[in-house]
PDB file of C-alpha atoms in Angstrom:
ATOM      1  CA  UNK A  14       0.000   0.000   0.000  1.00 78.00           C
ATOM      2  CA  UNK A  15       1.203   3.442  -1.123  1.00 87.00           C
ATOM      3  CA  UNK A  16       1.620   6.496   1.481  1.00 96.00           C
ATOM      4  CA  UNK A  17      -0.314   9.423  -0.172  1.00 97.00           C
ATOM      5  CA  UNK A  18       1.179  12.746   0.093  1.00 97.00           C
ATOM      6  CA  UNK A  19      -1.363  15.650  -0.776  1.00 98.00           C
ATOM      7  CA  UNK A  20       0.764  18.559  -1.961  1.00 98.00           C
ATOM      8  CA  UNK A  21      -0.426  22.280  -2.233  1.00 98.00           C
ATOM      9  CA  UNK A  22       1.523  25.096  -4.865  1.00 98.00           C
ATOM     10  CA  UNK A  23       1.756  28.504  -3.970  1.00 98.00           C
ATOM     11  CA  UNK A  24       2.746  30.111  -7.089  1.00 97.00           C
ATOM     12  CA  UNK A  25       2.806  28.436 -10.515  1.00 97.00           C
ATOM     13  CA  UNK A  26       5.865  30.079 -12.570  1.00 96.00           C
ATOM     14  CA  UNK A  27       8.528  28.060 -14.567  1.00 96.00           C
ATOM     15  CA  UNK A  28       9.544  26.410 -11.312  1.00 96.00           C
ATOM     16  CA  UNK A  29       6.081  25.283 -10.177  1.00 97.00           C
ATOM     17  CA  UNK A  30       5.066  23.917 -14.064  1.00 97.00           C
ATOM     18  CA  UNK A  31       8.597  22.599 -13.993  1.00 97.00           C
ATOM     19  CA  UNK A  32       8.106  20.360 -10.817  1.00 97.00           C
ATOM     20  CA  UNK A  33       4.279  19.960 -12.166  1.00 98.00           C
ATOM     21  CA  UNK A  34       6.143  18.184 -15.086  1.00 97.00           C
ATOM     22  CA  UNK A  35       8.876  15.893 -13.189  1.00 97.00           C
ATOM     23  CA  UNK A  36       5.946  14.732 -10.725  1.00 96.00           C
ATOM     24  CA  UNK A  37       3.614  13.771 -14.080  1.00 96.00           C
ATOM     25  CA  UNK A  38       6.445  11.714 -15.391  1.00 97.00           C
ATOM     26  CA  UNK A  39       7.754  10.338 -12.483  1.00 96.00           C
ATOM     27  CA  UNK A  40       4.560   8.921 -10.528  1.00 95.00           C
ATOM     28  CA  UNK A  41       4.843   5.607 -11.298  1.00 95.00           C
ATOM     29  CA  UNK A  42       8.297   5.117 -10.155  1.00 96.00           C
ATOM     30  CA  UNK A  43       7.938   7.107  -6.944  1.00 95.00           C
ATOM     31  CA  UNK A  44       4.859   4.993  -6.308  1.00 95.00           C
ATOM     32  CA  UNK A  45       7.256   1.765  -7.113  1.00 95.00           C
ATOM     33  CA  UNK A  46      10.326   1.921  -6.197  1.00 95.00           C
ATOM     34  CA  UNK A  47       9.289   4.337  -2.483  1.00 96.00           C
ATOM     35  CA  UNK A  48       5.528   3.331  -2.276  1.00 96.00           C
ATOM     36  CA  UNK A  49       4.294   7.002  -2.321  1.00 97.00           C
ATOM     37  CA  UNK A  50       1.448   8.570  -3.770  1.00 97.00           C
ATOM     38  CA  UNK A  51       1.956  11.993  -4.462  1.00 97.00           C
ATOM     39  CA  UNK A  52      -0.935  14.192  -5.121  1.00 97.00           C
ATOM     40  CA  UNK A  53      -1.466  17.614  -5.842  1.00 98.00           C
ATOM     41  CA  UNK A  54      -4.408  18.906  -4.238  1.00 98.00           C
ATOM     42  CA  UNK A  55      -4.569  22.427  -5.220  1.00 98.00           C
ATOM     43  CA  UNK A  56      -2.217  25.249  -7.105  1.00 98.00           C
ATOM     44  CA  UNK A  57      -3.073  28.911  -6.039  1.00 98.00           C
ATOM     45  CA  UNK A  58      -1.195  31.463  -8.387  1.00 97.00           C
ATOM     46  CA  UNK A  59      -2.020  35.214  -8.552  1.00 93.00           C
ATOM     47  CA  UNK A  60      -2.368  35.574 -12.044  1.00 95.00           C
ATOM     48  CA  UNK A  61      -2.738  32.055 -13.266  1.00 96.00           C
ATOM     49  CA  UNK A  62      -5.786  31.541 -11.145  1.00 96.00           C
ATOM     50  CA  UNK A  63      -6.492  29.249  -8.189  1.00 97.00           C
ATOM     51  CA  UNK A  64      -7.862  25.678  -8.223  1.00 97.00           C
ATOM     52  CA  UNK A  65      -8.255  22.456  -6.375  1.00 98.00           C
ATOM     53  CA  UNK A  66      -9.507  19.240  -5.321  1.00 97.00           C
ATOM     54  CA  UNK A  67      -8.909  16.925  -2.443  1.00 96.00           C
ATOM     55  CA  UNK A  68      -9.075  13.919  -4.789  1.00 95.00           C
ATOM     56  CA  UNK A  69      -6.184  15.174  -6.723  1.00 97.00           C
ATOM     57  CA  UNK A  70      -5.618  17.342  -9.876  1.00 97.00           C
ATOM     58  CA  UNK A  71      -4.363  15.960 -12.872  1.00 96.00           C
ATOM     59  CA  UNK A  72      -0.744  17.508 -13.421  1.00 97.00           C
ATOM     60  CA  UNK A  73      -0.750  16.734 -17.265  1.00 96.00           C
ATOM     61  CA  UNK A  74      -4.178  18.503 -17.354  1.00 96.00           C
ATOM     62  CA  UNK A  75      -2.770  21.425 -15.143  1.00 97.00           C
ATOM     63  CA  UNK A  76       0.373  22.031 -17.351  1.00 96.00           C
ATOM     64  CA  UNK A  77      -2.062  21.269 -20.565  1.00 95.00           C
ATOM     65  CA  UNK A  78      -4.023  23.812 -19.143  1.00 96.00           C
ATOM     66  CA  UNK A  79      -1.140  26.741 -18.936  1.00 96.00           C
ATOM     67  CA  UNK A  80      -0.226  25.962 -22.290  1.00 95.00           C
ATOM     68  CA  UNK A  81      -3.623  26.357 -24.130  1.00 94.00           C
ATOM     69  CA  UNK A  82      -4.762  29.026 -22.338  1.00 92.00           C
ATOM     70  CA  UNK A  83      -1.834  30.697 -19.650  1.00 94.00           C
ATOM     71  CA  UNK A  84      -3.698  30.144 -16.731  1.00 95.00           C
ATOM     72  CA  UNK A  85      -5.811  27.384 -14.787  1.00 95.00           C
ATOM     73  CA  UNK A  86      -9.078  29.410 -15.422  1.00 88.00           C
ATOM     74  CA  UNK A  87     -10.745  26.719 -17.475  1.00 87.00           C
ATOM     75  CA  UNK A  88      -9.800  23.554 -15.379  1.00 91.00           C
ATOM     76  CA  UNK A  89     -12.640  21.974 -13.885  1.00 89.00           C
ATOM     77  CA  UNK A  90     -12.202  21.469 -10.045  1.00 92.00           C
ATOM     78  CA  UNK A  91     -14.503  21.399  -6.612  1.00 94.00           C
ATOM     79  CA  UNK A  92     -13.016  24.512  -5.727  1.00 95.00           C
ATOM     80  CA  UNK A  93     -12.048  27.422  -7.345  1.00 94.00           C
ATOM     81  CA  UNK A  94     -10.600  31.079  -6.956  1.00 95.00           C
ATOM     82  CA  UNK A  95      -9.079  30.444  -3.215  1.00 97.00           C
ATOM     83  CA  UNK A  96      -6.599  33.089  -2.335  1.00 97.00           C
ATOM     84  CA  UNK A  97      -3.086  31.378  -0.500  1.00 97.00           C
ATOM     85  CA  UNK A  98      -4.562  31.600   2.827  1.00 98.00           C
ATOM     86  CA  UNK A  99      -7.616  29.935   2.164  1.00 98.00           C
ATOM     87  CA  UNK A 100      -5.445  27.533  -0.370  1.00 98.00           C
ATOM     88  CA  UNK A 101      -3.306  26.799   2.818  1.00 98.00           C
ATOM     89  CA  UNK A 102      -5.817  26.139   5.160  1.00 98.00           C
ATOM     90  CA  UNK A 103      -8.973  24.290   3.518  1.00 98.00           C
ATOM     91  CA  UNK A 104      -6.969  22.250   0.738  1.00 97.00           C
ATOM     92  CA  UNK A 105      -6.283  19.089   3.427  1.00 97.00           C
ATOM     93  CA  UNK A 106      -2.328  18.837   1.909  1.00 98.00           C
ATOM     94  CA  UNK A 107       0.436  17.690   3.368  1.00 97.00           C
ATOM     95  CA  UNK A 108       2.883  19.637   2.097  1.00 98.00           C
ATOM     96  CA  UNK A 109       3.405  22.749   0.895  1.00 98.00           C
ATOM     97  CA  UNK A 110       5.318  23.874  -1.935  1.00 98.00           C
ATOM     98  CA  UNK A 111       5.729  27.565  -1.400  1.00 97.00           C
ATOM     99  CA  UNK A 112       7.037  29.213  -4.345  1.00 96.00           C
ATOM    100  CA  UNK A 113       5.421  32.540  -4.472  1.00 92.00           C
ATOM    101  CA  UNK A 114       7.236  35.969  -4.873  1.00 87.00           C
ATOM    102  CA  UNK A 115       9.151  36.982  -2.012  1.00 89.00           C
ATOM    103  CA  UNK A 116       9.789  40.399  -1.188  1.00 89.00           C
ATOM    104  CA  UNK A 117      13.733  41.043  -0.100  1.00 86.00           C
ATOM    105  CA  UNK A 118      13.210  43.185   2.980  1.00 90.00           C
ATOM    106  CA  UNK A 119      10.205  41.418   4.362  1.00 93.00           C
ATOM    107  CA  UNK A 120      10.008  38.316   2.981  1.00 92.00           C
ATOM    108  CA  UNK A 121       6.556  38.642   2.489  1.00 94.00           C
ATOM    109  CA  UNK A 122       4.209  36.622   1.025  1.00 95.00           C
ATOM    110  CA  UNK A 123       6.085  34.160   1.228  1.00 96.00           C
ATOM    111  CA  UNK A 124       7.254  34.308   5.003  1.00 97.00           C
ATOM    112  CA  UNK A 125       3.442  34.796   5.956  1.00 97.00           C
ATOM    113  CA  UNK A 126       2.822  31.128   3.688  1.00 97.00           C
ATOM    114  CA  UNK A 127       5.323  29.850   5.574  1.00 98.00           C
ATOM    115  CA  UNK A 128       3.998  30.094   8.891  1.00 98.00           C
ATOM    116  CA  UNK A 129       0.522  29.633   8.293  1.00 98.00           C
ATOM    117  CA  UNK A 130       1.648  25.899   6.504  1.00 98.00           C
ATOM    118  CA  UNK A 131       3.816  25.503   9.572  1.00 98.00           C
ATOM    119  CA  UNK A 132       1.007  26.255  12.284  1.00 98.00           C
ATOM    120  CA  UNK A 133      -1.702  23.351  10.622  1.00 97.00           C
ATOM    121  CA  UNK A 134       1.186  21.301  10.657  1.00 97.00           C
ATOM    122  CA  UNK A 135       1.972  21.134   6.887  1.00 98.00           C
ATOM    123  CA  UNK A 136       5.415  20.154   5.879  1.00 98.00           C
ATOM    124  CA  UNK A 137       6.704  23.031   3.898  1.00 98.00           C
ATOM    125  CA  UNK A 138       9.325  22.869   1.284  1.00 97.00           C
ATOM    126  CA  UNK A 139      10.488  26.146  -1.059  1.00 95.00           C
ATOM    127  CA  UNK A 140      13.033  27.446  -3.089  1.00 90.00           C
ATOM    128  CA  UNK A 141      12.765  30.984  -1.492  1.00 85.00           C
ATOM    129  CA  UNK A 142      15.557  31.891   0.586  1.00 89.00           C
ATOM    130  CA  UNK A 143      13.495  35.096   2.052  1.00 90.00           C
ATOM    131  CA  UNK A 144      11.762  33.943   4.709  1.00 94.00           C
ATOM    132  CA  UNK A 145      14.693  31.140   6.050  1.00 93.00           C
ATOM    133  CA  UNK A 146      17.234  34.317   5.903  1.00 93.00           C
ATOM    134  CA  UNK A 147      14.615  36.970   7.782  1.00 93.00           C
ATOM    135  CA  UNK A 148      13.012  34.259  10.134  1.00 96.00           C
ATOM    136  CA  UNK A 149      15.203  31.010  10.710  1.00 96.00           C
ATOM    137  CA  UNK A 150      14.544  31.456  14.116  1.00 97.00           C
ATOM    138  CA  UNK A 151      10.933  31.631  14.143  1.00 98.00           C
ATOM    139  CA  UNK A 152      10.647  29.206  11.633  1.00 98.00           C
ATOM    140  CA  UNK A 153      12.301  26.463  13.378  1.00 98.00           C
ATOM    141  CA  UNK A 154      10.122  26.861  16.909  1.00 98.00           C
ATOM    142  CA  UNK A 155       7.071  26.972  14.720  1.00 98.00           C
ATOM    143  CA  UNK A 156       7.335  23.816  12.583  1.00 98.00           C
ATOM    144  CA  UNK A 157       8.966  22.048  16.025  1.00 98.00           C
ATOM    145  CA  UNK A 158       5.993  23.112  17.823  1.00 98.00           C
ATOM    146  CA  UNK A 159       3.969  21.600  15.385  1.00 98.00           C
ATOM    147  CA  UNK A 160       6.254  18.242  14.390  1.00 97.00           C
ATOM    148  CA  UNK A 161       6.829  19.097  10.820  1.00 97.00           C
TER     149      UNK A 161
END
């Protein structure tokens, strides 16, 4: 039996399609060779639109959907047109994938994702180095607080 992993995206650039695109075409061996099944439950961008769906979105179908039309605005889904705090906390992930714009001096959104994902004790993983250099700390005694 496969472990299910229900993963949110916060911002869907070239980093978030390009993941998108790795997790389409690798499922089948993560689910093999580790016994995970990883799911993406909902993408929330700013301009692309937001969308999900505890069941799972199709990533082919989310990446088919940038390329047809730039933006998830078409996909079906339960839920639609969350903004990332609502995305964080009614999707039911696992994870969060937090690759939204981060402002230098604050950090912010990103920082704000952070902790939110951190405080419902959602695993967060993200290629923004804002809110680790402004709040390492912080960070660390919320996400040990909460066993993620």
């Amino acid at each position: 039996m496969s472990k299910l992993y229900k993963l949110a995206i916060i911002g869907f650039g070239n980093v978030g399609q390009g993941f998108t695109k790795i997790l389409a075409d690798k499922y089948e061996l993560l689910n093999e060779r580790f016994g995970v099944d990883i799911r993406i439950v909902a993408v929330c961008d700013l301009y692309k639109g937001s969308i999900a769906d505890p069941d799972g979105l199709d990533p082919n179908m989310l990446i088919s959907s940038i390329e047809l039309d730039g933006n998830l605005k078409s996909m079906d889904a339960k839920n639609v047109g969350w903004n990332a705090e609502e995305t964080i906390a009614k999707s039911g992930a696992d994870i969060l994938i937090e690759l939204a714009y981060t402002d230098l001096k604050t950090g912010e959104p990103a920082l704000s994702n952070v902790k939110q994902a951190l405080r419902n004790s959602m695993h967060v993983s993200m290629t923004n180095k804002g809110p680790v250099a402004l709040a390492f700390p912080e960070l660390r005694d919320i996400a040990t607080k909460n066993n993620v």
